[in-house]
């Protein structure tokens, strides 16, 4: 509903899986999109990026994929510390322990450019501990957060 959030933006998708959110951002006119996930997910992610580059008639620098483990500082540097206007995440917050949530939020905060935003969508799974840890870590890393239901987004 708000394509202007990604249009001409530098975007990174964390835990991209098949890359749907990042590919959608590329289709909406993002300047560049980096799809990231763990090493075992990379072959499918690279395939989907290549296939969609052809469909969207965009180049390799506009839509690409690489491995990034949350909390890996060298990986954050390789991806582009502080270089992204938008950090995307789809269903990456679920039944995690506080240390893993901290690594996720630290990675988000480390990738964001000044004034950047995080767009995170997840299914509520009655998991108060993970959600609490996420909100506490966002506050600790200076990320303001606003929670909206899908109907309000």
mmCIF file of C-alpha atoms in Angstrom:
data_model
loop_
_atom_site.group_PDB
_atom_site.id
_atom_site.type_symbol
_atom_site.label_atom_id
_atom_site.label_comp_id
_atom_site.label_asym_id
_atom_site.label_seq_id
_atom_site.Cartn_x
_atom_site.Cartn_y
_atom_site.Cartn_z
ATOM 1 C CA UNK A 1 0.000 0.000 0.000
ATOM 2 C CA UNK A 2 2.990 2.310 0.405
ATOM 3 C CA UNK A 3 5.410 1.634 -2.470
ATOM 4 C CA UNK A 4 7.133 4.954 -1.793
ATOM 5 C CA UNK A 5 8.794 3.331 1.244
ATOM 6 C CA UNK A 6 11.038 1.280 -1.064
ATOM 7 C CA UNK A 7 11.010 3.270 -4.335
ATOM 8 C CA UNK A 8 14.584 4.438 -5.069
ATOM 9 C CA UNK A 9 15.700 3.015 -1.706
ATOM 10 C CA UNK A 10 18.646 0.772 -0.903
ATOM 11 C CA UNK A 11 17.042 -2.318 0.660
ATOM 12 C CA UNK A 12 18.284 -5.450 2.406
ATOM 13 C CA UNK A 13 16.081 -8.412 3.285
ATOM 14 C CA UNK A 14 17.108 -10.508 6.297
ATOM 15 C CA UNK A 15 16.232 -14.185 6.480
ATOM 16 C CA UNK A 16 14.913 -13.831 2.955
ATOM 17 C CA UNK A 17 14.045 -17.487 2.336
ATOM 18 C CA UNK A 18 12.811 -17.362 -1.259
ATOM 19 C CA UNK A 19 13.318 -13.576 -1.430
ATOM 20 C CA UNK A 20 9.721 -12.554 -2.006
ATOM 21 C CA UNK A 21 9.789 -9.305 -0.004
ATOM 22 C CA UNK A 22 13.046 -8.135 -1.531
ATOM 23 C CA UNK A 23 11.968 -9.072 -5.044
ATOM 24 C CA UNK A 24 8.741 -7.128 -4.494
ATOM 25 C CA UNK A 25 10.829 -4.118 -3.418
ATOM 26 C CA UNK A 26 12.880 -4.422 -6.616
ATOM 27 C CA UNK A 27 9.675 -4.566 -8.666
ATOM 28 C CA UNK A 28 8.495 -1.404 -6.899
ATOM 29 C CA UNK A 29 11.591 0.483 -8.001
ATOM 30 C CA UNK A 30 14.160 0.010 -5.232
ATOM 31 C CA UNK A 31 17.580 1.313 -6.249
ATOM 32 C CA UNK A 32 19.181 -1.923 -5.058
ATOM 33 C CA UNK A 33 18.086 -4.958 -3.067
ATOM 34 C CA UNK A 34 20.338 -7.387 -1.234
ATOM 35 C CA UNK A 35 18.651 -10.672 -0.303
ATOM 36 C CA UNK A 36 20.311 -12.407 2.658
ATOM 37 C CA UNK A 37 19.925 -15.701 4.491
ATOM 38 C CA UNK A 38 21.981 -18.578 5.883
ATOM 39 C CA UNK A 39 24.328 -20.517 3.606
ATOM 40 C CA UNK A 40 21.944 -23.456 3.090
ATOM 41 C CA UNK A 41 19.266 -21.097 1.708
ATOM 42 C CA UNK A 42 21.600 -19.282 -0.683
ATOM 43 C CA UNK A 43 21.313 -21.535 -3.795
ATOM 44 C CA UNK A 44 17.530 -21.055 -4.047
ATOM 45 C CA UNK A 45 17.825 -17.369 -3.168
ATOM 46 C CA UNK A 46 20.442 -16.820 -5.888
ATOM 47 C CA UNK A 47 18.295 -18.710 -8.399
ATOM 48 C CA UNK A 48 15.230 -16.614 -7.580
ATOM 49 C CA UNK A 49 17.236 -13.392 -7.780
ATOM 50 C CA UNK A 50 18.613 -14.339 -11.213
ATOM 51 C CA UNK A 51 15.217 -15.413 -12.523
ATOM 52 C CA UNK A 52 13.525 -12.227 -11.317
ATOM 53 C CA UNK A 53 16.304 -9.988 -12.646
ATOM 54 C CA UNK A 54 15.372 -11.332 -16.091
ATOM 55 C CA UNK A 55 11.624 -10.912 -15.513
ATOM 56 C CA UNK A 56 12.047 -7.363 -14.215
ATOM 57 C CA UNK A 57 14.766 -6.432 -16.736
ATOM 58 C CA UNK A 58 17.133 -5.239 -14.006
ATOM 59 C CA UNK A 59 20.867 -5.792 -13.563
ATOM 60 C CA UNK A 60 22.929 -7.806 -11.080
ATOM 61 C CA UNK A 61 23.690 -4.799 -8.889
ATOM 62 C CA UNK A 62 19.988 -4.023 -8.473
ATOM 63 C CA UNK A 63 19.018 -7.465 -7.090
ATOM 64 C CA UNK A 64 21.573 -9.833 -5.596
ATOM 65 C CA UNK A 65 21.917 -12.418 -2.834
ATOM 66 C CA UNK A 66 24.530 -13.312 -0.249
ATOM 67 C CA UNK A 67 24.945 -15.162 3.018
ATOM 68 C CA UNK A 68 24.456 -13.164 6.209
ATOM 69 C CA UNK A 69 24.146 -14.683 9.657
ATOM 70 C CA UNK A 70 22.584 -12.396 12.265
ATOM 71 C CA UNK A 71 25.179 -11.015 14.640
ATOM 72 C CA UNK A 72 28.097 -11.701 12.275
ATOM 73 C CA UNK A 73 29.939 -8.373 12.262
ATOM 74 C CA UNK A 74 32.168 -9.315 9.316
ATOM 75 C CA UNK A 75 29.037 -10.322 7.393
ATOM 76 C CA UNK A 76 27.418 -6.984 8.195
ATOM 77 C CA UNK A 77 30.536 -5.208 6.919
ATOM 78 C CA UNK A 78 30.441 -7.301 3.731
ATOM 79 C CA UNK A 79 26.766 -6.539 3.196
ATOM 80 C CA UNK A 80 27.228 -2.820 3.777
ATOM 81 C CA UNK A 81 27.212 -1.513 7.332
ATOM 82 C CA UNK A 82 25.035 1.595 7.574
ATOM 83 C CA UNK A 83 24.219 1.546 3.863
ATOM 84 C CA UNK A 84 20.522 0.607 3.696
ATOM 85 C CA UNK A 85 17.511 2.877 3.710
ATOM 86 C CA UNK A 86 15.165 -0.058 4.343
ATOM 87 C CA UNK A 87 15.701 -3.343 6.183
ATOM 88 C CA UNK A 88 13.018 -5.893 5.287
ATOM 89 C CA UNK A 89 12.010 -8.962 7.262
ATOM 90 C CA UNK A 90 9.104 -11.333 6.695
ATOM 91 C CA UNK A 91 8.231 -13.873 9.381
ATOM 92 C CA UNK A 92 11.704 -13.903 10.909
ATOM 93 C CA UNK A 93 10.541 -13.302 14.487
ATOM 94 C CA UNK A 94 9.269 -16.511 16.052
ATOM 95 C CA UNK A 95 10.007 -18.467 19.247
ATOM 96 C CA UNK A 96 13.607 -17.263 19.581
ATOM 97 C CA UNK A 97 15.640 -16.945 22.737
ATOM 98 C CA UNK A 98 16.705 -13.457 23.825
ATOM 99 C CA UNK A 99 20.327 -13.804 22.541
ATOM 100 C CA UNK A 100 19.122 -14.622 19.020
ATOM 101 C CA UNK A 101 16.661 -11.711 19.106
ATOM 102 C CA UNK A 102 19.526 -9.440 20.177
ATOM 103 C CA UNK A 103 21.623 -10.625 17.197
ATOM 104 C CA UNK A 104 18.705 -9.935 14.833
ATOM 105 C CA UNK A 105 18.116 -6.413 16.155
ATOM 106 C CA UNK A 106 21.854 -5.635 16.266
ATOM 107 C CA UNK A 107 22.104 -6.727 12.621
ATOM 108 C CA UNK A 108 19.111 -4.563 11.662
ATOM 109 C CA UNK A 109 20.521 -1.537 13.452
ATOM 110 C CA UNK A 110 24.000 -2.067 11.983
ATOM 111 C CA UNK A 111 22.739 -2.200 8.399
ATOM 112 C CA UNK A 112 20.500 0.865 8.595
ATOM 113 C CA UNK A 113 21.630 4.154 7.121
ATOM 114 C CA UNK A 114 20.844 7.259 9.179
ATOM 115 C CA UNK A 115 17.102 7.886 8.904
ATOM 116 C CA UNK A 116 16.492 4.358 7.626
ATOM 117 C CA UNK A 117 13.507 2.177 8.502
ATOM 118 C CA UNK A 118 12.848 -1.468 9.275
ATOM 119 C CA UNK A 119 9.734 -3.066 7.793
ATOM 120 C CA UNK A 120 9.090 -6.303 9.659
ATOM 121 C CA UNK A 121 6.020 -8.489 9.248
ATOM 122 C CA UNK A 122 5.377 -11.554 11.354
ATOM 123 C CA UNK A 123 2.562 -13.802 12.443
ATOM 124 C CA UNK A 124 1.588 -13.482 16.088
ATOM 125 C CA UNK A 125 2.160 -16.884 17.680
ATOM 126 C CA UNK A 126 1.271 -16.161 21.321
ATOM 127 C CA UNK A 127 4.991 -15.836 22.013
ATOM 128 C CA UNK A 128 5.208 -13.059 24.579
ATOM 129 C CA UNK A 129 8.868 -13.684 25.482
ATOM 130 C CA UNK A 130 10.190 -13.288 21.931
ATOM 131 C CA UNK A 131 8.038 -10.236 21.272
ATOM 132 C CA UNK A 132 9.064 -8.625 24.564
ATOM 133 C CA UNK A 133 12.739 -9.325 23.845
ATOM 134 C CA UNK A 134 12.370 -7.825 20.364
ATOM 135 C CA UNK A 135 10.803 -4.603 21.671
ATOM 136 C CA UNK A 136 13.390 -4.324 24.459
ATOM 137 C CA UNK A 137 16.259 -4.818 22.023
ATOM 138 C CA UNK A 138 14.822 -2.287 19.579
ATOM 139 C CA UNK A 139 14.763 0.238 22.404
ATOM 140 C CA UNK A 140 18.293 -0.696 23.487
ATOM 141 C CA UNK A 141 19.611 -0.150 19.942
ATOM 142 C CA UNK A 142 17.738 3.119 19.500
ATOM 143 C CA UNK A 143 15.174 1.787 17.053
ATOM 144 C CA UNK A 144 11.742 3.325 17.474
ATOM 145 C CA UNK A 145 9.004 0.824 16.790
ATOM 146 C CA UNK A 146 5.388 0.962 15.873
ATOM 147 C CA UNK A 147 3.237 -2.129 15.834
ATOM 148 C CA UNK A 148 0.378 -2.259 13.335
ATOM 149 C CA UNK A 149 -2.096 -4.959 12.495
ATOM 150 C CA UNK A 150 -2.184 -6.035 8.877
ATOM 151 C CA UNK A 151 -5.484 -4.201 8.409
ATOM 152 C CA UNK A 152 -3.843 -0.936 9.555
ATOM 153 C CA UNK A 153 -0.579 -1.263 7.624
#
